[in-house]
JSON list of C-alpha atoms in Angstrom, two decimals:
[
{"chain": "A", "resi": 1, "resn": "UNK", "atom": "CA", "xyz": [334.54, 95.74, -96.56]},
{"chain": "A", "resi": 2, "resn": "UNK", "atom": "CA", "xyz": [330.96, 95.92, -95.23]},
{"chain": "A", "resi": 3, "resn": "UNK", "atom": "CA", "xyz": [329.21, 99.29, -95.41]},
{"chain": "A", "resi": 4, "resn": "UNK", "atom": "CA", "xyz": [325.98, 100.10, -93.59]},
{"chain": "A", "resi": 5, "resn": "UNK", "atom": "CA", "xyz": [324.42, 103.49, -94.31]},
{"chain": "A", "resi": 6, "resn": "UNK", "atom": "CA", "xyz": [323.23, 105.47, -91.29]},
{"chain": "A", "resi": 7, "resn": "UNK", "atom": "CA", "xyz": [320.07, 107.50, -90.83]},
{"chain": "A", "resi": 8, "resn": "UNK", "atom": "CA", "xyz": [318.24, 108.36, -94.09]},
{"chain": "A", "resi": 9, "resn": "UNK", "atom": "CA", "xyz": [321.09, 107.40, -96.41]},
{"chain": "A", "resi": 10, "resn": "UNK", "atom": "CA", "xyz": [321.15, 104.88, -99.26]},
{"chain": "A", "resi": 11, "resn": "UNK", "atom": "CA", "xyz": [324.13, 102.88, -100.55]},
{"chain": "A", "resi": 12, "resn": "UNK", "atom": "CA", "xyz": [324.07, 102.54, -104.35]},
{"chain": "A", "resi": 13, "resn": "UNK", "atom": "CA", "xyz": [326.32, 100.60, -106.72]},
{"chain": "A", "resi": 14, "resn": "UNK", "atom": "CA", "xyz": [326.53, 102.87, -109.72]},
{"chain": "A", "resi": 15, "resn": "UNK", "atom": "CA", "xyz": [326.35, 101.33, -113.19]},
{"chain": "A", "resi": 16, "resn": "UNK", "atom": "CA", "xyz": [329.63, 101.53, -115.01]},
{"chain": "A", "resi": 17, "resn": "UNK", "atom": "CA", "xyz": [330.09, 103.46, -118.20]},
{"chain": "A", "resi": 18, "resn": "UNK", "atom": "CA", "xyz": [331.10, 100.19, -119.90]},
{"chain": "A", "resi": 19, "resn": "UNK", "atom": "CA", "xyz": [327.72, 98.63, -119.01]},
{"chain": "A", "resi": 20, "resn": "UNK", "atom": "CA", "xyz": [325.92, 101.62, -120.48]},
{"chain": "A", "resi": 21, "resn": "UNK", "atom": "CA", "xyz": [328.01, 101.92, -123.64]},
{"chain": "A", "resi": 22, "resn": "UNK", "atom": "CA", "xyz": [328.44, 98.14, -124.14]},
{"chain": "A", "resi": 23, "resn": "UNK", "atom": "CA", "xyz": [331.91, 98.57, -125.59]},
{"chain": "A", "resi": 24, "resn": "UNK", "atom": "CA", "xyz": [335.24, 96.86, -125.18]},
{"chain": "A", "resi": 25, "resn": "UNK", "atom": "CA", "xyz": [337.18, 100.14, -125.09]},
{"chain": "A", "resi": 26, "resn": "UNK", "atom": "CA", "xyz": [339.31, 100.75, -122.00]},
{"chain": "A", "resi": 27, "resn": "UNK", "atom": "CA", "xyz": [337.87, 103.74, -120.13]},
{"chain": "A", "resi": 28, "resn": "UNK", "atom": "CA", "xyz": [340.13, 105.46, -117.56]},
{"chain": "A", "resi": 29, "resn": "UNK", "atom": "CA", "xyz": [338.82, 105.25, -113.98]},
{"chain": "A", "resi": 30, "resn": "UNK", "atom": "CA", "xyz": [338.93, 109.03, -113.43]},
{"chain": "A", "resi": 31, "resn": "UNK", "atom": "CA", "xyz": [336.88, 109.67, -116.60]},
{"chain": "A", "resi": 32, "resn": "UNK", "atom": "CA", "xyz": [334.38, 107.00, -115.62]},
{"chain": "A", "resi": 33, "resn": "UNK", "atom": "CA", "xyz": [333.96, 108.44, -112.11]},
{"chain": "A", "resi": 34, "resn": "UNK", "atom": "CA", "xyz": [333.21, 111.90, -113.52]},
{"chain": "A", "resi": 35, "resn": "UNK", "atom": "CA", "xyz": [331.00, 110.79, -116.40]},
{"chain": "A", "resi": 36, "resn": "UNK", "atom": "CA", "xyz": [329.29, 107.64, -115.18]},
{"chain": "A", "resi": 37, "resn": "UNK", "atom": "CA", "xyz": [325.55, 107.44, -115.70]},
{"chain": "A", "resi": 38, "resn": "UNK", "atom": "CA", "xyz": [323.34, 108.65, -112.88]},
{"chain": "A", "resi": 39, "resn": "UNK", "atom": "CA", "xyz": [321.76, 105.26, -112.33]},
{"chain": "A", "resi": 40, "resn": "UNK", "atom": "CA", "xyz": [322.58, 102.35, -110.10]},
{"chain": "A", "resi": 41, "resn": "UNK", "atom": "CA", "xyz": [321.32, 99.53, -107.91]},
{"chain": "A", "resi": 42, "resn": "UNK", "atom": "CA", "xyz": [320.32, 100.05, -104.27]},
{"chain": "A", "resi": 43, "resn": "UNK", "atom": "CA", "xyz": [322.35, 97.65, -102.12]},
{"chain": "A", "resi": 44, "resn": "UNK", "atom": "CA", "xyz": [321.65, 98.98, -98.59]},
{"chain": "A", "resi": 45, "resn": "UNK", "atom": "CA", "xyz": [319.44, 101.53, -96.83]},
{"chain": "A", "resi": 46, "resn": "UNK", "atom": "CA", "xyz": [319.73, 103.32, -93.50]},
{"chain": "A", "resi": 47, "resn": "UNK", "atom": "CA", "xyz": [317.49, 102.52, -90.56]},
{"chain": "A", "resi": 48, "resn": "UNK", "atom": "CA", "xyz": [315.44, 105.74, -90.75]},
{"chain": "A", "resi": 49, "resn": "UNK", "atom": "CA", "xyz": [314.63, 105.58, -94.49]},
{"chain": "A", "resi": 50, "resn": "UNK", "atom": "CA", "xyz": [310.99, 105.70, -95.52]},
{"chain": "A", "resi": 51, "resn": "UNK", "atom": "CA", "xyz": [309.25, 102.41, -96.35]},
{"chain": "A", "resi": 52, "resn": "UNK", "atom": "CA", "xyz": [309.05, 103.19, -100.06]},
{"chain": "A", "resi": 53, "resn": "UNK", "atom": "CA", "xyz": [312.85, 103.70, -100.13]},
{"chain": "A", "resi": 54, "resn": "UNK", "atom": "CA", "xyz": [313.41, 100.41, -98.27]},
{"chain": "A", "resi": 55, "resn": "UNK", "atom": "CA", "xyz": [311.26, 98.72, -100.94]},
{"chain": "A", "resi": 56, "resn": "UNK", "atom": "CA", "xyz": [313.84, 99.80, -103.57]},
{"chain": "A", "resi": 57, "resn": "UNK", "atom": "CA", "xyz": [316.44, 97.30, -102.28]},
{"chain": "A", "resi": 58, "resn": "UNK", "atom": "CA", "xyz": [317.99, 95.51, -105.26]},
{"chain": "A", "resi": 59, "resn": "UNK", "atom": "CA", "xyz": [316.22, 97.73, -107.80]},
{"chain": "A", "resi": 60, "resn": "UNK", "atom": "CA", "xyz": [317.72, 100.12, -110.33]},
{"chain": "A", "resi": 61, "resn": "UNK", "atom": "CA", "xyz": [317.20, 103.82, -109.67]},
{"chain": "A", "resi": 62, "resn": "UNK", "atom": "CA", "xyz": [318.03, 107.18, -111.21]},
{"chain": "A", "resi": 63, "resn": "UNK", "atom": "CA", "xyz": [319.57, 109.80, -108.94]},
{"chain": "A", "resi": 64, "resn": "UNK", "atom": "CA", "xyz": [320.71, 113.40, -109.31]},
{"chain": "A", "resi": 65, "resn": "UNK", "atom": "CA", "xyz": [323.84, 113.98, -111.41]},
{"chain": "A", "resi": 66, "resn": "UNK", "atom": "CA", "xyz": [325.81, 115.63, -108.58]},
{"chain": "A", "resi": 67, "resn": "UNK", "atom": "CA", "xyz": [324.18, 113.71, -105.76]},
{"chain": "A", "resi": 68, "resn": "UNK", "atom": "CA", "xyz": [325.97, 111.59, -103.22]},
{"chain": "A", "resi": 69, "resn": "UNK", "atom": "CA", "xyz": [329.51, 110.90, -102.12]},
{"chain": "A", "resi": 70, "resn": "UNK", "atom": "CA", "xyz": [331.81, 108.49, -103.92]},
{"chain": "A", "resi": 71, "resn": "UNK", "atom": "CA", "xyz": [333.34, 105.80, -101.71]},
{"chain": "A", "resi": 72, "resn": "UNK", "atom": "CA", "xyz": [336.84, 104.61, -102.47]},
{"chain": "A", "resi": 73, "resn": "UNK", "atom": "CA", "xyz": [336.49, 100.94, -101.52]},
{"chain": "A", "resi": 74, "resn": "UNK", "atom": "CA", "xyz": [338.52, 97.91, -102.46]},
{"chain": "A", "resi": 75, "resn": "UNK", "atom": "CA", "xyz": [338.58, 96.44, -105.98]},
{"chain": "A", "resi": 76, "resn": "UNK", "atom": "CA", "xyz": [335.21, 94.68, -105.72]},
{"chain": "A", "resi": 77, "resn": "UNK", "atom": "CA", "xyz": [333.50, 97.74, -104.22]},
{"chain": "A", "resi": 78, "resn": "UNK", "atom": "CA", "xyz": [334.23, 100.23, -106.99]},
{"chain": "A", "resi": 79, "resn": "UNK", "atom": "CA", "xyz": [331.36, 102.48, -108.00]},
{"chain": "A", "resi": 80, "resn": "UNK", "atom": "CA", "xyz": [329.76, 102.81, -104.57]},
{"chain": "A", "resi": 81, "resn": "UNK", "atom": "CA", "xyz": [327.92, 105.99, -103.64]},
{"chain": "A", "resi": 82, "resn": "UNK", "atom": "CA", "xyz": [326.14, 107.12, -100.49]},
{"chain": "A", "resi": 83, "resn": "UNK", "atom": "CA", "xyz": [323.04, 109.17, -101.29]},
{"chain": "A", "resi": 84, "resn": "UNK", "atom": "CA", "xyz": [320.43, 110.88, -99.18]},
{"chain": "A", "resi": 85, "resn": "UNK", "atom": "CA", "xyz": [317.00, 109.42, -99.80]},
{"chain": "A", "resi": 86, "resn": "UNK", "atom": "CA", "xyz": [315.73, 112.65, -101.38]},
{"chain": "A", "resi": 87, "resn": "UNK", "atom": "CA", "xyz": [318.45, 112.38, -104.08]},
{"chain": "A", "resi": 88, "resn": "UNK", "atom": "CA", "xyz": [316.59, 109.41, -105.62]},
{"chain": "A", "resi": 89, "resn": "UNK", "atom": "CA", "xyz": [314.59, 110.69, -108.58]},
{"chain": "A", "resi": 90, "resn": "UNK", "atom": "CA", "xyz": [312.98, 107.55, -110.04]},
{"chain": "A", "resi": 91, "resn": "UNK", "atom": "CA", "xyz": [312.93, 103.77, -110.16]},
{"chain": "A", "resi": 92, "resn": "UNK", "atom": "CA", "xyz": [313.62, 102.02, -113.47]},
{"chain": "A", "resi": 93, "resn": "UNK", "atom": "CA", "xyz": [311.13, 99.23, -114.16]},
{"chain": "A", "resi": 94, "resn": "UNK", "atom": "CA", "xyz": [311.42, 96.61, -116.89]},
{"chain": "A", "resi": 95, "resn": "UNK", "atom": "CA", "xyz": [307.66, 96.25, -117.42]}
]
């Protein structure tokens, strides 16, 4: 499935709770969806996004806890969210 955000929207692949906790415990999908961290990687931006948002492609960001809409994709597309560009709070840098 190929998703292309429209207007000033951003497609983000949210980090999983397992990546954050670094554990081998099995975490139920419903719990993970509700309690996943509010960070992820920008994988696509809409055509009317500001230049500084477009520059975030492939970078890790922090977004609002209740921001965005969860997308129920196929198995490889789990953890996808559509956000409005103003829902992005910060970029995480590894400097």
